[in-house]
Coordinates of C-alpha atoms in Angstrom, one line a residue:
M1 CA -137.9 -91.7 -133.7
S2 CA -134.2 -91.7 -134.2
T3 CA -132.4 -95.0 -133.4
R4 CA -129.1 -93.2 -133.4
E5 CA -127.2 -94.0 -130.2
A6 CA -125.5 -91.3 -128.2
M7 CA -121.8 -91.2 -128.9
P8 CA -119.5 -91.2 -125.9
A9 CA -118.0 -87.8 -125.0
R10 CA -114.5 -87.2 -126.3
P11 CA -112.0 -84.5 -125.4
T12 CA -112.3 -81.3 -127.5
A13 CA -109.6 -80.0 -129.8
S14 CA -108.5 -77.8 -126.9
S15 CA -107.6 -80.8 -124.8
E16 CA -104.0 -81.3 -123.6
R17 CA -101.9 -84.0 -122.2
R18 CA -100.3 -83.3 -118.8
S19 CA -99.3 -85.0 -115.5
I20 CA -101.7 -84.2 -112.7
T21 CA -102.6 -85.5 -109.2
V22 CA -106.1 -86.8 -108.9
L23 CA -108.1 -86.9 -105.7
F24 CA -111.3 -88.9 -105.1
A25 CA -113.1 -88.5 -101.8
D26 CA -116.2 -90.4 -100.8
I27 CA -118.4 -90.5 -97.6
A28 CA -117.9 -94.1 -96.3
G29 CA -121.1 -96.1 -95.9
S30 CA -123.3 -93.2 -97.0
T31 CA -126.1 -95.5 -98.1
A32 CA -126.4 -97.2 -94.8
I33 CA -126.2 -93.9 -92.9
A34 CA -128.9 -92.4 -95.1
E35 CA -131.3 -95.3 -94.3
R36 CA -131.1 -94.5 -90.6
M37 CA -131.6 -90.7 -90.9
D38 CA -134.5 -88.5 -91.8
P39 CA -134.1 -87.3 -95.5
E40 CA -133.9 -83.7 -94.5
D41 CA -131.4 -84.3 -91.8
W42 CA -129.3 -86.4 -94.2
T43 CA -129.4 -83.7 -96.9
A44 CA -128.3 -81.1 -94.4
L45 CA -125.4 -83.3 -93.2
V46 CA -124.2 -84.1 -96.7
G47 CA -124.5 -80.4 -97.6
E48 CA -122.2 -79.5 -94.7
A49 CA -119.8 -82.3 -95.6
F50 CA -119.6 -81.1 -99.2
K51 CA -119.0 -77.5 -98.0
R52 CA -116.1 -78.7 -95.9
M53 CA -114.6 -80.9 -98.6
T54 CA -114.9 -78.3 -101.4
S55 CA -113.5 -75.4 -99.2
T56 CA -110.5 -77.6 -98.4
I57 CA -109.8 -78.3 -102.1
E58 CA -110.1 -74.6 -102.8
R59 CA -107.7 -73.7 -100.0
Y60 CA -105.0 -75.8 -101.7
D61 CA -105.9 -74.3 -105.1
G62 CA -107.2 -77.6 -106.5
T63 CA -109.9 -77.8 -109.2
I64 CA -113.3 -79.4 -108.3
A65 CA -114.0 -81.5 -111.4
R66 CA -117.2 -83.2 -110.2
L67 CA -119.6 -83.4 -107.2
M68 CA -121.2 -86.9 -107.0
G69 CA -123.9 -88.1 -104.7
D70 CA -121.6 -88.7 -101.8
G71 CA -118.2 -87.7 -103.1
V72 CA -116.0 -85.3 -105.0
L73 CA -113.4 -85.6 -107.7
A74 CA -110.6 -83.0 -107.7
F75 CA -107.5 -82.3 -109.8
F76 CA -104.2 -80.8 -108.7
G77 CA -102.2 -79.7 -111.7
A78 CA -105.0 -78.8 -114.2
P79 CA -106.0 -76.4 -115.4
V80 CA -103.5 -74.6 -113.2
A81 CA -100.3 -76.4 -112.4
H82 CA -98.0 -75.9 -109.4
E83 CA -94.6 -77.4 -108.7
D84 CA -96.0 -79.1 -105.5
D85 CA -99.3 -80.5 -106.7
P86 CA -98.8 -84.0 -105.2
E87 CA -98.1 -82.4 -101.8
R88 CA -101.1 -80.1 -102.1
A89 CA -103.3 -83.1 -102.9
V90 CA -102.1 -85.1 -99.9
R91 CA -102.3 -82.2 -97.5
C92 CA -105.8 -81.6 -98.8
G93 CA -106.8 -85.2 -98.3
L94 CA -105.5 -85.2 -94.7
D95 CA -107.3 -82.0 -93.9
M96 CA -110.5 -83.2 -95.6
A97 CA -110.5 -86.5 -93.6
R98 CA -110.0 -84.4 -90.4
A99 CA -112.8 -82.0 -91.3
I100 CA -115.3 -84.8 -91.9
D101 CA -114.2 -86.6 -88.8
E102 CA -114.9 -83.5 -86.7
L103 CA -118.3 -83.2 -88.4
G104 CA -119.1 -86.7 -87.4
A105 CA -117.8 -86.5 -83.9
A106 CA -121.0 -85.1 -82.5
Q107 CA -123.0 -88.0 -84.1
R108 CA -120.6 -90.6 -82.7
A109 CA -120.9 -89.1 -79.2
T110 CA -124.7 -89.8 -79.3
G111 CA -124.3 -93.2 -80.8
A112 CA -125.5 -92.1 -84.2
S113 CA -124.0 -92.7 -87.6
D114 CA -120.2 -92.8 -87.9
L115 CA -119.5 -90.2 -90.6
R116 CA -116.1 -90.5 -92.2
V117 CA -114.5 -90.0 -95.6
R118 CA -112.3 -92.2 -97.7
V119 CA -109.7 -90.5 -99.8
G120 CA -107.7 -92.0 -102.8
I121 CA -104.9 -90.1 -104.6
N122 CA -102.8 -90.9 -107.6
T123 CA -100.5 -89.0 -109.9
G124 CA -99.9 -89.6 -113.6
P125 CA -100.4 -88.6 -117.2
V126 CA -103.9 -87.8 -118.4
V127 CA -105.7 -85.9 -121.1
V128 CA -107.6 -82.9 -119.7
G129 CA -110.2 -80.7 -121.4
I130 CA -113.9 -79.9 -121.9
V131 CA -116.1 -82.9 -122.8
G132 CA -119.7 -82.9 -123.7
S133 CA -121.9 -80.7 -125.9
E134 CA -122.5 -77.0 -126.1
T135 CA -125.4 -77.3 -123.6
A136 CA -124.0 -79.9 -121.2
N137 CA -120.2 -80.2 -120.6
E138 CA -117.6 -80.4 -117.9
Y139 CA -113.9 -80.1 -117.5
T140 CA -112.5 -83.5 -116.9
A141 CA -109.5 -85.8 -117.1
M142 CA -109.2 -89.1 -118.9
G143 CA -106.5 -91.7 -118.4
D144 CA -105.4 -94.6 -116.2
A145 CA -104.3 -92.3 -113.5
V146 CA -107.9 -91.3 -112.8
N147 CA -109.0 -94.9 -112.6
V148 CA -106.3 -95.8 -110.2
A149 CA -107.2 -92.8 -107.9
A150 CA -110.8 -94.1 -107.9
R151 CA -109.7 -97.6 -107.0
M152 CA -107.5 -96.2 -104.2
Q153 CA -110.5 -94.4 -102.8
A154 CA -112.7 -97.5 -102.9
T155 CA -110.0 -99.5 -101.2
A156 CA -109.1 -97.0 -98.4
R157 CA -110.3 -97.5 -94.9
A158 CA -113.0 -95.1 -93.6
G159 CA -111.2 -91.9 -92.3
S160 CA -108.0 -92.6 -94.2
V161 CA -106.0 -91.3 -97.1
L162 CA -104.6 -94.0 -99.5
V163 CA -102.1 -93.0 -102.2
A164 CA -100.5 -94.9 -105.0
A165 CA -96.7 -95.2 -105.3
A166 CA -96.8 -92.7 -108.2
T167 CA -97.8 -90.0 -105.7
Y168 CA -95.9 -91.3 -102.7
R169 CA -92.5 -90.9 -104.5
F170 CA -93.1 -87.2 -104.6
I171 CA -94.1 -86.7 -101.0
S172 CA -92.3 -89.5 -99.0
P173 CA -89.9 -87.1 -97.2
L174 CA -92.9 -85.1 -95.9
V175 CA -95.3 -87.7 -94.6
D176 CA -95.6 -90.6 -92.2
A177 CA -97.1 -93.6 -94.0
V178 CA -97.9 -97.2 -93.7
D179 CA -96.9 -99.5 -96.6
V180 CA -100.0 -101.5 -97.4
G181 CA -98.3 -103.5 -100.1
L182 CA -99.4 -104.4 -103.6
L183 CA -103.1 -104.1 -104.2
E184 CA -105.0 -106.0 -106.8
L185 CA -107.3 -103.4 -108.3
K186 CA -110.3 -104.0 -110.5
G187 CA -109.5 -103.4 -114.2
K188 CA -105.7 -103.4 -113.6
T189 CA -103.5 -106.1 -114.9
D190 CA -100.6 -105.4 -112.6
A191 CA -100.9 -104.9 -108.8
V192 CA -100.4 -101.3 -107.6
Q193 CA -98.2 -100.4 -104.6
A194 CA -100.1 -98.2 -102.1
Y195 CA -99.4 -96.3 -98.9
E196 CA -101.8 -95.1 -96.2
I197 CA -100.8 -91.6 -95.2
T198 CA -101.1 -91.2 -91.4
G199 CA -99.8 -87.6 -91.0
L200 CA -97.2 -85.0 -91.8
K201 CA -93.6 -85.4 -90.4
A202 CA -92.5 -82.9 -87.9
G203 CA -90.2 -80.3 -89.5
A204 CA -90.3 -82.1 -92.8
K205 CA -89.2 -80.3 -96.0
A206 CA -89.6 -81.2 -99.6
A207 CA -86.8 -83.3 -101.0
R208 CA -84.3 -81.8 -103.5
G209 CA -82.3 -83.6 -106.1
L210 CA -82.2 -87.4 -106.4
V211 CA -83.1 -89.5 -103.4
G212 CA -80.0 -91.2 -102.0
L213 CA -77.5 -89.1 -104.0
R214 CA -75.6 -86.3 -102.4
A215 CA -72.7 -84.9 -104.4
P216 CA -70.1 -82.6 -102.8
M217 CA -71.0 -78.9 -102.9
V218 CA -68.8 -77.0 -105.3
G219 CA -68.2 -73.3 -105.7
R220 CA -69.9 -72.0 -102.6
D221 CA -67.0 -71.8 -100.2
A222 CA -67.1 -68.0 -99.9
Q223 CA -70.9 -67.9 -99.2
L224 CA -70.6 -70.8 -96.6
T225 CA -67.7 -68.9 -94.9
R226 CA -69.8 -65.8 -94.6
L227 CA -72.7 -67.8 -93.1
R228 CA -70.3 -69.4 -90.6
D229 CA -69.0 -65.9 -89.6
V230 CA -72.6 -64.8 -89.0
F231 CA -73.3 -67.9 -86.9
R232 CA -70.2 -67.2 -84.7
V233 CA -71.6 -63.7 -84.0
V234 CA -75.0 -65.1 -83.1
R235 CA -73.4 -67.8 -80.9
A236 CA -71.7 -65.0 -79.0
G237 CA -75.1 -63.6 -78.1
Q238 CA -75.7 -60.9 -80.8
A239 CA -78.8 -61.1 -83.1
R240 CA -78.2 -61.3 -86.8
V241 CA -80.3 -61.9 -90.0
A242 CA -78.8 -63.5 -93.0
C243 CA -80.6 -63.5 -96.3
V244 CA -79.7 -66.0 -99.0
I245 CA -81.1 -64.8 -102.3
G246 CA -80.9 -66.4 -105.8
E247 CA -82.7 -67.7 -108.7
P248 CA -84.5 -71.1 -108.4
G249 CA -82.0 -74.0 -108.7
M250 CA -79.0 -72.0 -107.7
G251 CA -78.4 -74.0 -104.5
K252 CA -79.9 -71.9 -101.7
T253 CA -81.4 -74.9 -99.9
R254 CA -78.2 -76.9 -100.3
L255 CA -76.1 -74.0 -98.9
L256 CA -78.2 -73.8 -95.8
S257 CA -78.2 -77.6 -95.5
E258 CA -74.4 -77.5 -95.5
L259 CA -74.4 -74.8 -92.8
R260 CA -76.7 -76.8 -90.6
A261 CA -74.7 -80.0 -91.0
D262 CA -71.5 -78.0 -90.1
I263 CA -73.1 -76.5 -87.0
E264 CA -74.5 -79.8 -85.8
R265 CA -71.0 -81.4 -86.2
T266 CA -69.3 -78.8 -84.2
D267 CA -71.9 -77.5 -81.7
G268 CA -74.4 -79.9 -80.3
S269 CA -76.0 -77.3 -78.0
V270 CA -77.5 -75.3 -80.9
R271 CA -81.3 -75.6 -81.4
W272 CA -82.0 -75.3 -85.2
I273 CA -85.6 -74.7 -86.2
E274 CA -87.0 -74.4 -89.7
G275 CA -90.1 -73.1 -91.4
R276 CA -91.0 -73.0 -95.0
C277 CA -93.4 -70.8 -96.9
L278 CA -95.9 -72.6 -99.1
S279 CA -97.0 -71.5 -102.6
Y280 CA -100.6 -71.6 -101.3
G281 CA -99.7 -70.1 -97.9
E282 CA -101.6 -66.9 -98.4
T283 CA -104.8 -68.9 -97.5
L284 CA -103.2 -70.3 -94.3
P285 CA -103.1 -67.6 -91.5
Y286 CA -99.7 -67.5 -89.6
H287 CA -98.5 -70.6 -91.5
L288 CA -94.8 -69.7 -91.4
V289 CA -94.9 -68.8 -87.7
L290 CA -96.8 -72.0 -86.9
D291 CA -94.3 -74.1 -88.9
L292 CA -91.4 -72.5 -87.0
V293 CA -93.1 -73.3 -83.7
R294 CA -93.9 -76.9 -84.7
S295 CA -90.2 -77.3 -85.7
L296 CA -89.2 -75.9 -82.3
I297 CA -91.4 -78.3 -80.3
G298 CA -91.0 -81.3 -82.6
V299 CA -94.6 -82.0 -83.6
S300 CA -96.2 -82.5 -87.0
G301 CA -99.0 -80.6 -88.6
S302 CA -101.3 -83.6 -88.0
S303 CA -100.7 -83.7 -84.2
D304 CA -103.8 -83.1 -82.2
E305 CA -104.2 -80.2 -79.8
S306 CA -103.3 -82.0 -76.7
Q307 CA -100.1 -83.3 -78.1
V308 CA -99.1 -79.8 -79.3
A309 CA -100.0 -78.3 -76.0
D310 CA -97.9 -80.8 -74.0
A311 CA -94.9 -80.4 -76.3
L312 CA -95.1 -76.6 -76.2
Q313 CA -95.3 -76.5 -72.4
S314 CA -92.3 -78.9 -72.2
V315 CA -90.1 -76.8 -74.5
L316 CA -91.1 -73.5 -72.8
R317 CA -90.3 -74.9 -69.4
D318 CA -86.8 -75.9 -70.6
L319 CA -86.2 -72.5 -72.2
L320 CA -87.9 -70.1 -69.8
G321 CA -88.0 -71.9 -66.5
D322 CA -90.6 -70.4 -64.1
G323 CA -91.6 -67.7 -66.6
W324 CA -93.0 -70.2 -69.2
L325 CA -96.7 -69.9 -68.2
E326 CA -97.1 -66.2 -69.3
T327 CA -95.5 -66.9 -72.7
S328 CA -97.6 -70.0 -73.2
A329 CA -100.7 -67.9 -72.8
Y330 CA -99.7 -65.6 -75.6
L331 CA -99.0 -68.6 -77.9
G332 CA -102.4 -70.1 -77.2

């Protein structure tokens, strides 16, 4: 019999260092819930929970790295990277928490187990690659960023999404959050700043440039003048479409921001609504239209159906008067 101990798995030669966003999700109190349920019923419930969690990860083009007994580990940024991976991870976490909450709603209504998920997210440098042997291996990430994400998940309240400051700095303009302060995490010498994400801001858009710094716009006077001319025609009651086209980083967003600021300074009666296409939007039916409607009525993507319905009815009454009801029926 060999006395040779198994060596710990190490990244292969194909491993690479990169910055990713790590998401850990875990069914809160799963052991206690399982004790109170028939094994077959529990297995079916966990199977449905995993189905909802994994489909949510796939919708945001994340990578499912590992399925555990009552949780899942996912990467956003490896092996496929996107410019908005932290945002994808946070949106995924919010949707995941909502999906599991809906799954557990029927149980709570009957006084049964309270099924909720805890989500922890962190962003940072890791080494990603295949570890293991030829017969047993997995694609994984190694680094402190993974450990912090796991600790975030363990610390999160049931049904909540807790993110470290390293993730929050990328998504702060997009979300509503509660500052939970510095957390002393197991295995960490220094405390980690954390935020509980409570939802998405209404009409929020990703930040551009450096937070707190806004330099004067230079060299776009001609384009801004043309947009102002188009607006004056629209203000007179004639429909127009203006397309601003250019390579990434050329200042399209800044140009429209200047136009909006100019209009808001000079004409307070204008209603400005915004929608943004997402890089993963092909998996979200009518996303741009829904984003425009949410901007119009002033609700966030995390608002519940009753809040959306009330806000929609209020805006339609203001715009259409007695004819609001028919339009409301078409909008659902």
